[in-house]
Coordinates of C-alpha atoms in Angstrom, one line a residue:
M1 CA -27.3 -23.0 -0.8
F2 CA -23.5 -23.4 -1.1
E3 CA -24.0 -27.0 -2.3
E4 CA -25.0 -25.5 -5.6
L5 CA -21.6 -23.8 -5.7
K6 CA -19.8 -26.9 -4.7
N7 CA -21.5 -28.9 -7.4
N8 CA -20.7 -26.4 -10.2
L9 CA -17.2 -25.1 -9.5
E10 CA -13.8 -26.7 -10.3
G11 CA -12.3 -25.1 -7.3
E12 CA -13.2 -25.7 -3.6
V13 CA -16.0 -24.1 -1.6
L14 CA -15.5 -24.3 2.2
S15 CA -17.8 -23.2 4.9
D16 CA -16.5 -25.1 8.0
S17 CA -16.0 -23.0 11.1
Q18 CA -12.2 -23.3 11.2
T19 CA -11.8 -22.0 7.6
L20 CA -14.3 -19.2 8.1
E21 CA -12.3 -18.2 11.2
N22 CA -9.0 -18.4 9.4
Y23 CA -10.2 -16.0 6.7
S24 CA -12.1 -13.6 9.0
E25 CA -9.2 -11.1 9.4
D26 CA -6.7 -9.3 7.2
K27 CA -4.1 -7.0 8.9
S28 CA -6.7 -4.3 9.7
I29 CA -8.6 -3.6 12.9
F30 CA -11.7 -5.5 11.7
K31 CA -13.0 -9.0 11.9
L32 CA -15.7 -10.2 9.5
L33 CA -16.7 -13.9 9.4
P34 CA -17.5 -14.9 5.8
K35 CA -20.4 -17.2 4.9
A36 CA -18.2 -19.2 2.5
V37 CA -14.5 -19.2 1.3
V38 CA -14.0 -20.2 -2.3
F39 CA -10.8 -21.1 -4.0
P40 CA -11.7 -20.4 -7.7
K41 CA -9.7 -22.5 -10.2
S42 CA -10.7 -21.1 -13.6
L43 CA -12.4 -18.3 -15.5
K44 CA -15.4 -20.6 -15.8
D45 CA -15.6 -20.6 -11.9
L46 CA -15.5 -16.9 -11.8
S47 CA -18.2 -16.5 -14.4
Y48 CA -20.4 -18.9 -12.4
L49 CA -19.7 -17.1 -9.1
V50 CA -20.7 -13.7 -10.6
K51 CA -24.0 -15.2 -11.9
F52 CA -24.6 -17.0 -8.5
A53 CA -23.9 -13.7 -6.6
K54 CA -26.3 -11.7 -8.7
K55 CA -29.1 -14.3 -8.5
N56 CA -28.8 -14.8 -4.7
K57 CA -27.8 -11.2 -3.9
F58 CA -24.4 -12.0 -2.5
S59 CA -21.2 -9.9 -2.6
L60 CA -17.9 -11.3 -3.8
T61 CA -14.7 -10.1 -2.1
A62 CA -11.4 -11.0 -3.8
R63 CA -8.4 -11.8 -1.6
S64 CA -4.8 -12.6 -2.3
A65 CA -2.4 -12.8 0.6
G66 CA -4.6 -11.0 3.1
T67 CA -2.0 -8.4 4.1
D68 CA -4.4 -5.5 3.5
M69 CA -4.5 -3.0 6.4
S70 CA -7.8 -1.3 5.5
G71 CA -10.2 -4.2 5.8
G72 CA -10.5 -4.5 2.0
A73 CA -9.8 -8.3 1.9
I74 CA -12.5 -9.5 4.4
T75 CA -16.3 -9.9 4.1
E76 CA -19.4 -11.3 5.7
E77 CA -20.4 -12.8 2.4
I78 CA -18.4 -14.8 -0.1
L79 CA -14.6 -14.6 0.0
L80 CA -12.6 -15.6 -3.1
V81 CA -9.0 -16.6 -2.4
F82 CA -6.7 -16.5 -5.3
T83 CA -3.3 -17.7 -4.0
K84 CA -4.1 -21.4 -4.4
Y85 CA -4.9 -21.5 -8.2
F86 CA -4.5 -18.1 -9.7
N87 CA -0.8 -18.0 -9.0
N88 CA 0.9 -18.2 -12.4
F89 CA 3.2 -15.7 -14.1
H90 CA 5.1 -15.4 -17.3
L91 CA 8.2 -13.2 -17.7
N92 CA 9.4 -11.6 -21.0
P93 CA 12.9 -10.5 -20.0
Q94 CA 13.7 -9.0 -23.4
E95 CA 10.6 -6.9 -23.4
K96 CA 11.0 -6.3 -19.6
T97 CA 7.4 -7.2 -18.9
A98 CA 5.5 -9.9 -17.0
E99 CA 2.0 -11.3 -17.2
V100 CA 0.8 -12.1 -13.6
E101 CA -2.2 -13.6 -11.9
P102 CA -3.5 -12.0 -8.6
G103 CA -2.4 -14.9 -6.4
V104 CA 1.3 -14.7 -7.1
Y105 CA 3.3 -14.0 -4.0
F106 CA 5.7 -11.1 -4.5
R107 CA 8.6 -13.1 -2.9
D108 CA 8.3 -15.8 -5.5
F109 CA 8.0 -13.3 -8.3
E110 CA 11.0 -11.3 -7.0
K111 CA 13.2 -14.5 -7.0
E112 CA 12.5 -15.1 -10.7
L113 CA 13.0 -11.4 -11.5
E114 CA 16.5 -11.5 -9.9
K115 CA 17.6 -14.1 -12.4
Y116 CA 17.3 -11.4 -15.0
N117 CA 18.4 -8.5 -12.9
L118 CA 14.9 -7.1 -13.1
M119 CA 12.6 -5.7 -10.5
L120 CA 9.0 -4.4 -9.8
P121 CA 10.1 -1.4 -7.6
S122 CA 6.6 -0.6 -6.2
Y123 CA 6.8 -3.3 -3.5
P124 CA 5.6 -2.5 0.0
A125 CA 7.3 -3.2 3.3
S126 CA 5.3 -6.5 3.5
K127 CA 7.0 -7.8 0.3
E128 CA 7.8 -11.2 2.0
L129 CA 4.1 -11.7 2.7
C130 CA 2.1 -9.9 0.1
A131 CA 0.8 -10.9 -3.3
L132 CA 0.5 -9.0 -6.6
G133 CA -3.3 -8.9 -6.7
G134 CA -3.2 -6.9 -3.4
M135 CA -0.5 -4.6 -4.7
I136 CA -2.5 -3.8 -7.8
A137 CA -5.8 -3.6 -6.0
N138 CA -4.4 -1.1 -3.4
N139 CA -2.1 0.8 -5.8
S140 CA 0.8 -0.1 -3.5
G141 CA 4.1 1.8 -3.0
G142 CA 7.0 1.5 -0.8
E143 CA 10.6 2.3 -0.1
K144 CA 11.6 2.8 -3.8
T145 CA 8.6 4.8 -4.8
L146 CA 10.5 8.1 -4.3
K147 CA 12.7 7.2 -7.4
Y148 CA 10.5 4.7 -9.3
G149 CA 6.9 5.5 -8.6
K150 CA 3.9 3.4 -7.5
T151 CA 2.2 0.3 -8.9
E152 CA 0.0 2.4 -11.2
D153 CA 3.2 3.4 -13.1
Y154 CA 3.9 -0.3 -13.9
V155 CA 0.5 -1.7 -14.9
L156 CA 0.2 -1.8 -18.7
E157 CA -2.9 -4.0 -19.0
I158 CA -5.6 -5.5 -16.8
K159 CA -7.9 -8.4 -17.5
A160 CA -11.0 -8.6 -15.3
V161 CA -14.2 -10.5 -15.0
L162 CA -17.1 -7.9 -14.8
S163 CA -20.6 -8.0 -13.6
D164 CA -21.9 -9.8 -16.7
G165 CA -19.6 -12.8 -15.9
N166 CA -17.3 -12.2 -18.9
Q167 CA -13.6 -11.4 -18.9
Y168 CA -12.4 -8.2 -20.6
L169 CA -9.0 -6.6 -21.4
F170 CA -8.4 -3.0 -20.4
K171 CA -5.4 -1.0 -21.7
K172 CA -4.5 2.4 -23.1
L173 CA -6.6 3.2 -26.2
T174 CA -6.2 5.8 -28.9
L175 CA -9.4 7.8 -29.5
T176 CA -9.9 5.7 -32.7
E177 CA -9.7 2.5 -30.7
L178 CA -12.0 4.0 -28.1
N179 CA -14.6 4.7 -30.7
E180 CA -14.4 1.1 -31.8
K181 CA -15.1 0.0 -28.2
I182 CA -18.0 2.4 -27.9
S183 CA -19.6 0.9 -31.0
Q184 CA -19.6 -2.6 -29.6
N185 CA -23.0 -4.0 -28.8
N186 CA -22.1 -5.6 -25.5
F187 CA -21.5 -4.8 -21.8
E188 CA -17.9 -3.7 -22.5
G189 CA -19.2 -1.3 -25.2
E190 CA -21.8 0.0 -22.7
I191 CA -19.1 0.7 -20.1
Y192 CA -17.1 2.8 -22.6
R193 CA -20.3 4.6 -23.8
Q194 CA -21.1 5.7 -20.3
L195 CA -17.6 6.4 -18.9
F196 CA -16.0 8.4 -21.8
P197 CA -18.6 11.2 -21.5
L198 CA -18.2 11.2 -17.7
F199 CA -14.4 11.7 -18.0
K200 CA -14.6 14.2 -21.0
E201 CA -17.3 16.4 -19.5
N202 CA -15.6 16.5 -16.1
F203 CA -12.1 16.7 -17.3
E204 CA -11.2 20.1 -15.6
L205 CA -13.0 19.1 -12.4
I206 CA -11.1 15.8 -12.2
Q207 CA -7.7 17.4 -12.8
K208 CA -8.4 20.1 -10.2
S209 CA -9.4 17.5 -7.6
K210 CA -6.1 15.6 -7.7
P211 CA -4.4 15.6 -4.3
Q212 CA -1.4 17.9 -4.4
V213 CA 1.0 15.2 -3.0
K214 CA 3.4 12.8 -4.6
K215 CA 1.2 9.7 -4.2
N216 CA -2.4 8.9 -3.4
S217 CA -4.5 5.7 -3.1
A218 CA -7.8 7.4 -1.9
G219 CA -10.8 7.1 -4.2
Y220 CA -10.8 5.7 -7.7
N221 CA -7.7 6.5 -9.8
I222 CA -9.5 8.9 -12.1
W223 CA -6.6 11.2 -12.9
K224 CA -4.7 9.0 -15.3
V225 CA -7.6 7.6 -17.3
Y226 CA -8.1 10.3 -19.9
D227 CA -5.5 12.9 -21.1
G228 CA -7.4 14.3 -24.1
E229 CA -5.6 11.9 -26.5
T230 CA -5.8 8.4 -24.9
F231 CA -8.3 6.6 -22.7
D232 CA -7.0 3.9 -20.2
L233 CA -9.4 2.1 -17.9
S234 CA -6.6 -0.2 -16.6
K235 CA -5.6 2.8 -14.4
L236 CA -9.1 2.8 -12.9
F237 CA -8.7 -0.9 -11.8
V238 CA -5.4 -0.1 -10.1
G239 CA -6.4 0.9 -6.5
S240 CA -10.1 -0.1 -6.9
Q241 CA -9.8 -2.9 -4.2
G242 CA -11.9 -5.3 -6.2
T243 CA -15.0 -3.0 -6.2
L244 CA -15.3 -2.8 -10.0
G245 CA -14.7 -6.4 -11.0
I246 CA -12.4 -9.3 -10.4
I247 CA -8.9 -8.8 -11.7
T248 CA -7.6 -12.1 -13.3
Q249 CA -4.4 -11.0 -14.9
A250 CA -2.2 -7.9 -15.3
K251 CA 0.6 -7.1 -17.7
L252 CA 3.4 -5.3 -15.8
K253 CA 6.3 -3.2 -16.9
L254 CA 9.6 -4.1 -15.2
V255 CA 12.9 -2.2 -14.7
E256 CA 16.5 -3.2 -14.5
K257 CA 18.2 -3.2 -11.1
L258 CA 21.2 -0.9 -10.7
A259 CA 24.4 -2.7 -9.9
F260 CA 25.6 -0.9 -6.8
S261 CA 24.0 0.7 -3.7
K262 CA 25.0 2.5 -0.5
L263 CA 23.0 3.0 2.6
V264 CA 23.5 6.1 4.9
V265 CA 21.7 6.0 8.2
I266 CA 21.0 9.5 9.5
F267 CA 20.2 10.3 13.2
L268 CA 18.1 13.5 13.4
K269 CA 17.5 15.4 16.6
D270 CA 16.2 18.7 15.3
L271 CA 13.0 18.6 13.1
K272 CA 13.5 22.2 12.1
I273 CA 16.4 21.2 9.9
I274 CA 14.1 18.9 7.8
P275 CA 13.4 21.4 4.9
E276 CA 17.1 22.2 4.3
F277 CA 18.1 18.5 4.9
L278 CA 15.5 17.4 2.4
Q279 CA 16.3 20.0 -0.3
K280 CA 20.0 19.0 -0.1
T281 CA 19.4 15.3 0.1
L282 CA 16.9 15.1 -2.8
S283 CA 19.4 16.9 -5.0
F284 CA 21.5 13.7 -4.8
E285 CA 18.6 11.6 -6.1
P286 CA 18.3 8.9 -3.5
S287 CA 16.2 5.8 -4.4
S288 CA 14.9 5.6 -0.9
L289 CA 14.5 8.0 2.0
E290 CA 12.8 6.2 4.8
I291 CA 12.1 7.2 8.4
T292 CA 11.4 5.6 11.8
D293 CA 10.7 7.7 14.9
D294 CA 12.0 7.6 18.4
H295 CA 9.0 5.5 19.7
T296 CA 9.8 2.8 17.1
F297 CA 13.5 2.9 17.9
K298 CA 12.8 2.3 21.6
I299 CA 10.7 -0.7 20.8
Y300 CA 13.4 -1.9 18.4
L301 CA 16.0 -1.7 21.3
R302 CA 13.6 -3.4 23.7
F303 CA 13.5 -6.4 21.3
A304 CA 17.1 -6.1 20.1
K305 CA 17.8 -9.7 21.2
E306 CA 15.0 -11.1 19.0
M307 CA 16.0 -8.9 16.1
A308 CA 19.6 -9.9 16.5
E309 CA 18.7 -13.6 16.5
V310 CA 16.8 -13.1 13.2
L311 CA 19.9 -11.5 11.8
G312 CA 22.1 -14.5 12.9
A313 CA 23.4 -13.5 16.4
K314 CA 24.3 -16.6 18.4
N315 CA 24.8 -15.2 21.9
L316 CA 24.8 -12.1 24.1
F317 CA 28.3 -11.1 22.9
S318 CA 27.4 -11.1 19.2
T319 CA 24.1 -9.3 20.0
L320 CA 26.0 -6.5 21.9
K321 CA 28.5 -6.3 19.0
M322 CA 25.7 -6.0 16.5
F323 CA 24.1 -3.1 18.4
L324 CA 27.4 -1.3 19.4
P325 CA 26.7 1.7 17.1
E326 CA 23.3 2.2 18.6
I327 CA 24.7 1.9 22.2
K328 CA 27.4 4.5 21.4
L329 CA 24.9 6.8 19.8
I330 CA 22.6 6.8 22.8
L331 CA 25.4 7.4 25.2
T332 CA 26.9 10.3 23.3
F333 CA 23.9 11.8 21.5
G334 CA 20.8 10.5 23.2
I335 CA 17.9 8.9 21.3
P336 CA 17.3 10.7 17.9
K337 CA 13.8 12.0 17.0
L338 CA 14.1 10.4 13.6
I339 CA 16.3 7.7 12.0
I340 CA 16.5 8.2 8.3
L341 CA 17.6 5.6 5.8
A342 CA 19.0 7.2 2.6
E343 CA 19.8 4.7 -0.1
F344 CA 21.7 5.7 -3.3
E345 CA 22.1 3.5 -6.4
D346 CA 24.2 3.6 -9.6
N347 CA 25.6 1.3 -12.2
N348 CA 28.9 3.1 -11.9
K349 CA 30.7 2.2 -8.6
E350 CA 33.2 5.2 -8.8
A351 CA 30.3 7.6 -9.5
L352 CA 28.4 6.2 -6.6
N353 CA 31.4 6.5 -4.2
E354 CA 31.9 10.1 -5.3
K355 CA 28.3 10.9 -4.7
I356 CA 28.5 9.4 -1.2
K357 CA 31.6 11.4 -0.5
N358 CA 29.9 14.7 -1.5
Y359 CA 26.8 13.7 0.5
E360 CA 28.8 13.1 3.6
K361 CA 30.2 16.6 3.3
V362 CA 26.7 18.0 3.2
L363 CA 25.7 16.1 6.4
Q364 CA 28.9 17.3 8.1
E365 CA 28.1 20.9 7.1
L366 CA 24.6 20.5 8.6
K367 CA 26.2 18.9 11.7
I368 CA 24.0 15.8 11.4
K369 CA 25.1 12.5 12.9
Y370 CA 25.2 9.6 10.4
L371 CA 26.5 6.2 9.7
L372 CA 27.7 5.0 6.3
C373 CA 26.9 1.2 6.4
Q374 CA 30.0 -0.8 5.3
K375 CA 28.9 -4.3 6.1
E376 CA 25.9 -6.3 4.8
I377 CA 24.8 -7.1 8.3
E378 CA 24.4 -3.4 9.1
I379 CA 22.3 -2.8 6.0
K380 CA 20.1 -5.8 6.8
K381 CA 19.7 -4.6 10.4
Y382 CA 18.4 -1.1 9.5
W383 CA 16.2 -2.3 6.7
K384 CA 14.8 -4.9 9.2
L385 CA 14.0 -2.0 11.6
R386 CA 12.1 -0.2 8.8
R387 CA 10.3 -3.0 7.0
D388 CA 9.4 -5.2 10.0
T389 CA 8.0 -2.5 12.3
F390 CA 4.3 -3.5 11.9
K391 CA 5.2 -7.2 12.1
L392 CA 7.2 -6.6 15.2
L393 CA 4.5 -4.6 16.9
R394 CA 1.8 -7.2 16.0
E395 CA 3.8 -10.2 17.3
K396 CA 5.8 -8.9 20.2
I397 CA 3.6 -6.3 22.1
K398 CA 1.3 -8.3 24.4
N399 CA -2.2 -7.2 25.4
R400 CA -2.2 -4.4 22.8
L401 CA -3.3 -4.3 19.2
A402 CA -1.1 -2.7 16.5
A403 CA -4.1 -0.8 15.1
P404 CA -3.8 0.7 11.6
F405 CA -6.4 3.4 11.2
I406 CA -4.3 6.6 10.7
D407 CA -1.6 4.5 9.2
D408 CA -1.0 6.1 5.8
I409 CA -1.4 9.9 5.8
I410 CA 0.6 12.1 3.4
V411 CA 1.5 15.8 3.2
N412 CA 4.2 17.6 1.3
P413 CA 7.4 17.0 3.3
E414 CA 8.3 20.7 3.4
F415 CA 5.4 21.1 5.9
F416 CA 6.9 18.6 8.3
P417 CA 8.5 21.2 10.7
E418 CA 5.0 22.6 11.4
F419 CA 3.0 19.5 10.7
L420 CA 4.9 16.9 12.8
P421 CA 4.7 18.8 16.2
K422 CA 1.0 19.4 15.6
L423 CA 0.5 15.8 14.8
T424 CA 2.4 14.5 17.8
K425 CA 0.5 16.9 20.0
I426 CA -2.8 15.4 18.8
L427 CA -1.5 11.9 19.4
D428 CA 0.1 12.7 22.8
E429 CA -3.1 14.3 24.1
T430 CA -4.8 10.8 23.7
K431 CA -2.1 9.3 26.0
I432 CA -1.8 6.3 23.7
I433 CA 1.4 4.4 22.7
Y434 CA 2.2 4.8 19.0
T435 CA 5.0 4.6 16.5
I436 CA 5.7 6.6 13.3
S437 CA 7.6 5.3 10.3
G438 CA 7.3 6.0 6.6
H439 CA 8.7 7.7 3.5
L440 CA 10.2 11.1 4.2
G441 CA 11.0 11.9 0.6
D442 CA 7.3 11.6 -0.2
G443 CA 5.9 13.0 3.1
N444 CA 4.1 9.7 3.7
L445 CA 3.7 8.7 7.4
H446 CA 2.7 5.3 8.8
I447 CA 1.3 5.9 12.3
I448 CA 0.6 2.7 14.3
P449 CA -1.2 3.2 17.6
L450 CA -0.8 0.3 20.1
L451 CA -4.2 0.1 21.7
D452 CA -5.7 -1.8 24.6
M453 CA -8.9 -2.6 22.7
K454 CA -10.9 -3.1 25.9
K455 CA -10.2 0.4 27.1
E456 CA -9.1 2.5 24.2
K457 CA -11.3 1.5 21.2
E458 CA -13.5 4.6 21.6
I459 CA -10.6 6.9 20.7
I460 CA -10.3 5.5 17.1
F461 CA -12.8 7.7 15.2
P462 CA -12.4 10.9 17.2
L463 CA -8.7 10.6 16.7
M464 CA -9.1 9.9 12.9
E465 CA -11.2 13.1 12.6
K466 CA -8.6 15.2 14.3
V467 CA -5.7 13.8 12.3
Y468 CA -7.6 14.1 9.0
N469 CA -8.6 17.7 9.7
L470 CA -4.9 18.4 10.2
V471 CA -4.0 16.6 7.0
L472 CA -6.6 18.6 5.1
E473 CA -5.2 21.8 6.6
Y474 CA -1.9 20.9 4.8
K475 CA -3.6 19.8 1.6
G476 CA -2.7 16.1 2.0
S477 CA -4.3 12.8 1.5
F478 CA -5.7 10.3 4.0
T479 CA -4.0 7.3 2.2
A480 CA -0.9 7.3 0.0
E481 CA -0.5 3.5 -0.4
H482 CA -2.8 1.5 1.8
N483 CA -6.2 2.5 0.2
D484 CA -9.6 3.1 1.7
G485 CA -11.3 -0.3 2.3
L486 CA -13.5 -0.2 5.4
I487 CA -11.5 2.1 7.5
R488 CA -11.3 5.2 5.2
G489 CA -14.0 4.8 2.6
Y490 CA -16.4 6.8 4.7
Y491 CA -14.0 9.8 4.6
L492 CA -13.8 10.1 0.8
K493 CA -16.4 12.8 0.7
K494 CA -14.5 14.8 3.4
L495 CA -11.3 14.5 1.3
F496 CA -12.6 15.1 -2.2
G497 CA -16.0 16.9 -1.8
E498 CA -19.5 16.0 -3.0
E499 CA -18.9 16.4 -6.8
I500 CA -15.9 14.0 -7.0
Y501 CA -17.5 11.6 -4.6
N502 CA -20.5 11.4 -6.9
L503 CA -18.2 10.7 -9.8
F504 CA -16.8 7.8 -7.8
L505 CA -20.4 6.5 -7.2
K506 CA -21.3 6.7 -10.9
I507 CA -18.1 4.8 -11.9
K508 CA -19.0 2.1 -9.3
R509 CA -22.6 1.8 -10.6
I510 CA -21.5 1.7 -14.3
F511 CA -19.2 -1.3 -13.6
D512 CA -21.2 -2.9 -10.9
P513 CA -25.0 -2.1 -11.2
D514 CA -26.0 -4.9 -8.8
N515 CA -23.3 -4.0 -6.2
I516 CA -21.8 -7.5 -6.0
F517 CA -18.1 -6.6 -6.0
N518 CA -16.7 -6.0 -2.5
K519 CA -19.8 -4.3 -1.3
G520 CA -19.4 -1.6 1.4
K521 CA -15.7 -1.1 0.8
K522 CA -14.2 2.2 -0.5
I523 CA -17.6 3.5 -1.7
E524 CA -20.9 3.8 0.3
V525 CA -19.2 2.7 3.6
D526 CA -21.6 2.5 6.5
L527 CA -19.9 4.1 9.5
N528 CA -22.1 2.5 12.1
Y529 CA -21.5 -0.9 10.5
I530 CA -17.7 -0.6 10.6
K531 CA -17.7 0.6 14.2
S532 CA -19.5 -2.6 15.1
K533 CA -16.9 -4.8 13.4
I534 CA -13.8 -3.6 15.2
K535 CA -11.8 -6.4 16.9
N536 CA -12.0 -6.5 20.7

């Protein structure tokens, strides 16, 4: 059957056992062996693939770098990999925009942006590994989201191949432009004819359903499509995980990097002080406010030698020298409950220094231990701790899987003094090893259990239920950045209720009536199926 594809595509179609094995995993807890891996080379290829999938009742799953933690980038059907050919981008530095294809690695994009002192600030911790298609498909956020917002705030336009095999452009439309679209006698016109009444008639329901937290990647991004004056379906594609169509290009807004930055590392022992600490810290407008917990810090110290080598330490003496502040801290203060990275930025060096001086006074008044990083190596060390936690756990912990399944919860951070003890009680009752990191300013926590999959696999779904019930108690969301995929799609109804879930279903069916785009992810997820696909 795949000979037909090989004979009609410009790109490659591979179905050998090694390739299928190589693409059977992303960074989730699942393993799915595809039937074929395709490297599409052109729009003509994508159009043919859509028609082939419809005719033969296959599903198409788009994949960029494969760093997804939810199982969104793997399939048992046809996998489309975009990093080989759909990897071009064009910058317009004067306009501060870029047109990008989904297979562009963020690291390559960032290098080019730096030449013009520009940035796309919604990058995740995996910025050295991820690609832009995944960032858009998941509606990613990261360490700078507190100040700058998520990927949805930077997507101006989306081009996508839809279920009729044609590519269409989606962007913000005035109501006059919307009426022109509605009058079109084609598949695009039909989409607008069905979707506009859906959003208009359910406007109040949609607005009321928005999670009352600072960021959310659960469900379809329905809250920014229609505001009464404009209609923007590009927002719907951001975070849709390839379930509505195949994204082929995006136009992104960029921002200028500020000239100077300072990093303050805070060591917190008392969680009760968090509300006052947060209130006072946020008044200084940090660009990042990141946390790692004591579990992570212990693992970090355990692998201090390896971390030091990555940062350039040549021997035991230079390693000890590099970690002297941490050694002193433990001897005099004990291991902190949370390590907080507070980064501040400004174009004016004197103003930044003045801000830091005033912030130090606040920390001293609160009797909080802190370190103002003076050297580049110190800054790198602490950002390494924060950004590489998941990578470190995956690579260094033997006989245990760093298992992301409650990896992206969010509640308003003022609830933390109550919420965190309840959360850790639930986790500790399972007697599993786990780490917590995340974004304190947003209230977004990344919990990574380290599981012996031969003995502890059975705790996954009962633990998810307990954690999610707690999150709902505090009116949070199950995913702030990592999206639904396989692992959380089943819980959308629990999070949003029947009415909103049915809206999600209608949106999916309007775009994808034959269910060929990333089937079984995000929407209509089969719980028994996903339980059977967890790695051993």
